[in-house]
Every structure is written in C-alpha cells, then in structure tokens.
Amino acid sequence: MTELPLALDGWFAHVVYACLVGVGLFVLIDDENLVKKVVGLNIFQTGVFLFFITSAYRVDGRAPLVTEAGPFVNPLPHVLILTAIVVGVSVTAVALALVVRLYETYGTLREDVIRDLRAEAAREAAGEEVSR
Amino acid sequence: MTLDAADLLPLLVAWPLLAAVGPLVLARRWPGAAQFGTALVLAGQVALAGLVLAVVATDGPLSYVVGGIPAAFGIGLLADRLSAALALLVAVGALGAFLSDRSTHDGPYGSLWLLLVAGLTGVVVTADLFNLYVFLEISGLAAYALVAHARGTDAALAALKYLLAGTVGATLYLLGVGYAFVATGTLAMADLGPALAAAGHDSTLVVASFALLAVGLAVKLALFPLHTWKPDAYSAAPPAVAAALAALGSTVAAYALVRVTYGVYGAAFFEAVPTVRTVLLAAAAASVVAGGVLALRATDVRRLLAYSSVSQFGLVALGVGLASPTALTGALVTLVGHAVAKGGLFVAAGTFDRAYGVRSVADYAGLAGRTPLGAFAVAALAVSLVGLPPTVGFAGKWLLALGAVETGQWAVAAVVVLSTLLSLAYAGRLVERLYLGESAHGGAVAADGGLPARPDTLALSLVVASAALVVALGLGAGVLTDWFAPVVEGWL
C-alpha cells in the first residue's frame, strides 16, 4: 500500500494531471470524430478531478472517521469531486444524445463529413432558388 | 415554525428546481397544462424575487447557510443589492421570454426552462465558489438541451458545439477553484478574500487560480476569441430560448466574473498583480472591437445580435478591469441595460420571423410600414445598444468612459468611443433597413407560406415594454447607480 501514497504525494501526480488535461483538450480540439471529442472532454475533466483528489492527500493520512485519531485525508475535495463527477456524467449523457441525433440525420460521426454534407445541401438549396 | 426573511433565499432556488418536475409529468398527457403551469411557476418566481429585493432594500443583505452547517463548511447563500437585482432580472426575463412564444412544445420543454431559471438564480445568490460551478453547470445543461429543442439538425450541431465549449469553460473554472482551494483551504467567498491575501496575492498559485477562473468564465461570457459557439447557438435555438439565453445566460456569467473578481479576490489583488489587469483589459478591448466588426459583417439578424453581445460583454469586462468605482458601476448598469435591450431584440426577431418569415437584415427592409410600433420599439432598443441618450445604454457607456478617464486609461476610453461608432454602424444598418429599405416582396412572403402575417400581440407588447424599460432606466439611471452604490463602495 505504500507505493500509491508516494505517487500521490510527489510531483508525479501533478505530471499525470497535466498530461490528462493536455491529452483531453488535444483530442477535443483535434479529432474529427464526435464521439472521440466527447471522450476527450471526459479525459480533460478527469484530469481536473485527479488534481482535486491529489490536493486532499496528507502524509500517512487515514480515512476521515470520527473515532480514529491521527492525520486525516481531507474529505472535502472528495465530496466536491463526487458532485463534479455527477455533473460530468450528465454532460456526457446530453452530448451523446446530441451525437446520436446527428448520426441519425447524416449517417456519420465525423465532423468534417457533416460539414461537407451541410455545405452541399446549402449549395443545392441556393441553386434551386436561382433556377426558380 | 416561524419563517425568517432569510428563508426566502433557499426558496428562490428550490422553487423552480422542485417545480421543474411538474411540466415533465404533465407534458405527456396535457402539453397545454404543462405550458400554463410553467408560466405560473415563473410568475411565482418573479413574486419571490421581488419580495427578496424588497427585503434587501429595507433590511440590507440577507444570508443563509443550507442545513445549519457552519458557514465555513456549509453551502452559503447571499443576497446583497446586486444579487437581489439580478435574481429579479432573471425571473422577469425568463417569464417574458417564455410568454413570447406560446406555441406548444412537446416533451420536457417547460421543465428545462425551470431548470435554467433555477441554475441561473443559483449562480446569482450563491456565496460559495464550488457551488457556483454546480449551478453554472445546471443552467448550462438546461441551456444545451433547450437549444437542441428546435427541430432540424442545425440545432443539434449548434447545441453540441455550445456544450463542448461551455463544459470546457466550466471545467477550467473548476480547476481555478481547485487552485484557490489548495492555496487557502476554503471555498466560502467571505473567507476566501482574507485567506487569499494571507497566501499572498502575487503567489503563482493565486494568480493561476484567478487566471483559470477568469478564462473559464470568459468562455461562458463569450469574450473574443472564445465566442464562436454563441452565434450558432443563438441563431439555431427556438426564438424564445434565444431571447432568454441572450438576456440572461452571459449576463449571469458576467455577474459571476464581477463577484469573483471583487467579492473574492478584491481590488488589492489587481494592485499586487497589475499584469492580470492589463491582460483582462486587453482581452476585453479586443472583444469590443472584434464583436463590433463581426456584427457589421453579419447578414442574419440573430447572428448580428449575438456578435453585438460579444462586443457589449467586452465593455462589461472593461469595467471590471478598470477597477474604479465609476467604471464598475458603469459595467453593472451596462449589464442590466444590455439584458433588457438584447432580450427585447431577440423577442422581436423571433416574432417577426414567425409573422413575416424574415431572418436576414436584408429581409427587414420596409418592415416599419407593416408594424410601425414594433419597428419603433426595435429602433429604441437598438439605440440603447449604441449608447445614445435617453436610453440606459448611454448611462452605462458614459460611466465606463468616465471611469477610464478618471483612472487615466485613455486607451480604454478610446475603445469605449470606438465601440459606440461600431455599434452605431451595425445597429444603424438594421434601423435603416427597417425604415428606409424598399419592401422587396410586398405581401408575397405572407401569402407564400400561409404565415399569420400578424405579429403576436403579447410578444409585440413585450418588445414595446422592454423598449419603454430601456428608456425609463436611462432617464432614471440615477436610481440604478444609487442602488448599486453600496455594493460597489463595499468593494472598492
């Protein structure tokens, strides 16, 4: 059990948090696949959650129970992140529902393909108006 | 059990939140009843917010701690003059926007609307940084779903874009909260101020936390260049939703920026780290100019209005960055005035769209001949966006420019003047079309699609009412500045 707290205590956890935030944001911005964008958003959020949980760590800290003595892990960040995770789940659910609706219409999950299809539809509509 | 005045505060959030279940249940069988019920709940919210405002006016700020847990650990609620005024603005704006489009919607439309109000009100009355994040996300989730409520795929794509941007903004805000928590060990706004000062305003941790909070809120505010979700979301949303979001969404985020900057970090933070202030001013000025130019290039009326919001919220951010009492009051007046004017304009855009099928600026040509009163009200609201007397927009801009001159920030004063010229150009284009444009298709549009060809009376009267309010607030701007004065004096 000693390895995990050591990893949490040092700068190591902060490197992991920074990597997760960076990877998440990169996927969110760069990837054309809408589902992967949502996954990127989740990774980004998870990185932030990890940062909060790391901040709760105390050297030799125990679970915060009233009956025991000694240094406790700070319970507040855990409670906060529990709430934030619920928020994250709700956001993911709404995002995926929207992705499903787009997939039903365009038959694709790729944003660039959707953009092309929309541009084509707009051109056709404009052409129709001219010919009329 | 006696009811204390402070007990009104949790009720302000709990009432729409709990009532949000109602329309969801009703809409399955009786959509009309769900619609009516939602309007009733919103009317109740207006009464509640009005009561809170009255109590705050006589007895001073109200505060409440949920669940009786000590304020340092529990969730605090606070209503000072600023919060109470914005809570009323949210309630009235939501009711007005909801009534502007009474075509029955299926599904959880009313419930989402009430969730939006609960979230926005929560942001306004909370006294806890993390709680603010939760309410921001509640209102955000409701807003994404409401934008997607319009039929067609434009709405789904715009809502997804809005969701991705909004969630990144909120998560960056959360990261800022995390840094502030690590630096101080508390999240209550009242305790954070001294704790941050003790941690050292210029420590990397504190500066990073403010930067992340500000960038996160800037996404929600849609400051340039983080604004790209806004025109899409506003033009794809159902008209009533666009009106509510335009009037309230970013306004509440701007309130959060003001509250976090002055209620938590304080003016001393700016003095300790002048760079942060310079960066904020530069970003705000870029927003003012870029928003104005983009609005000038827009062809769709709703996109034009959305870009104009980017410019206007840049002005509010300028007021925050100037850190002088006059400029901050100007920012708050601009905030309220913009909410009324933009809400009215979006209601008008939605009403004209449904009555005449007009969406682009070019389509607005000669509309004044068909709806003289509506066109006049739109012109008055546009004048308020430009910032000419006797409207509230003038009062806000005047105070901002005055604050800039007082603090010796001549560049900022120049930006305020430039914003007036830019907004004169884009608002003038709209008004010029309304009055001087040749009506291209006569009555053909109305005959074409079998549209009602007559704007909805209630929606039109709401537009006229907001135009009247804009002028009334402009003439009585002293009342508004006096109302905010104690809050601003407490901060600066």
Coordinates of C-alpha atoms in Angstrom, one line a residue, chain B residues 22 54 167 223 238 354:
Chain B
G22 CA -44.2 19.2 -12.9
A54 CA -37.9 44.5 -1.2
T167 CA -18.1 22.4 -20.5
L223 CA -15.4 37.1 -25.0
P238 CA -36.1 28.3 -30.7
R354 CA -42.9 33.8 -37.2

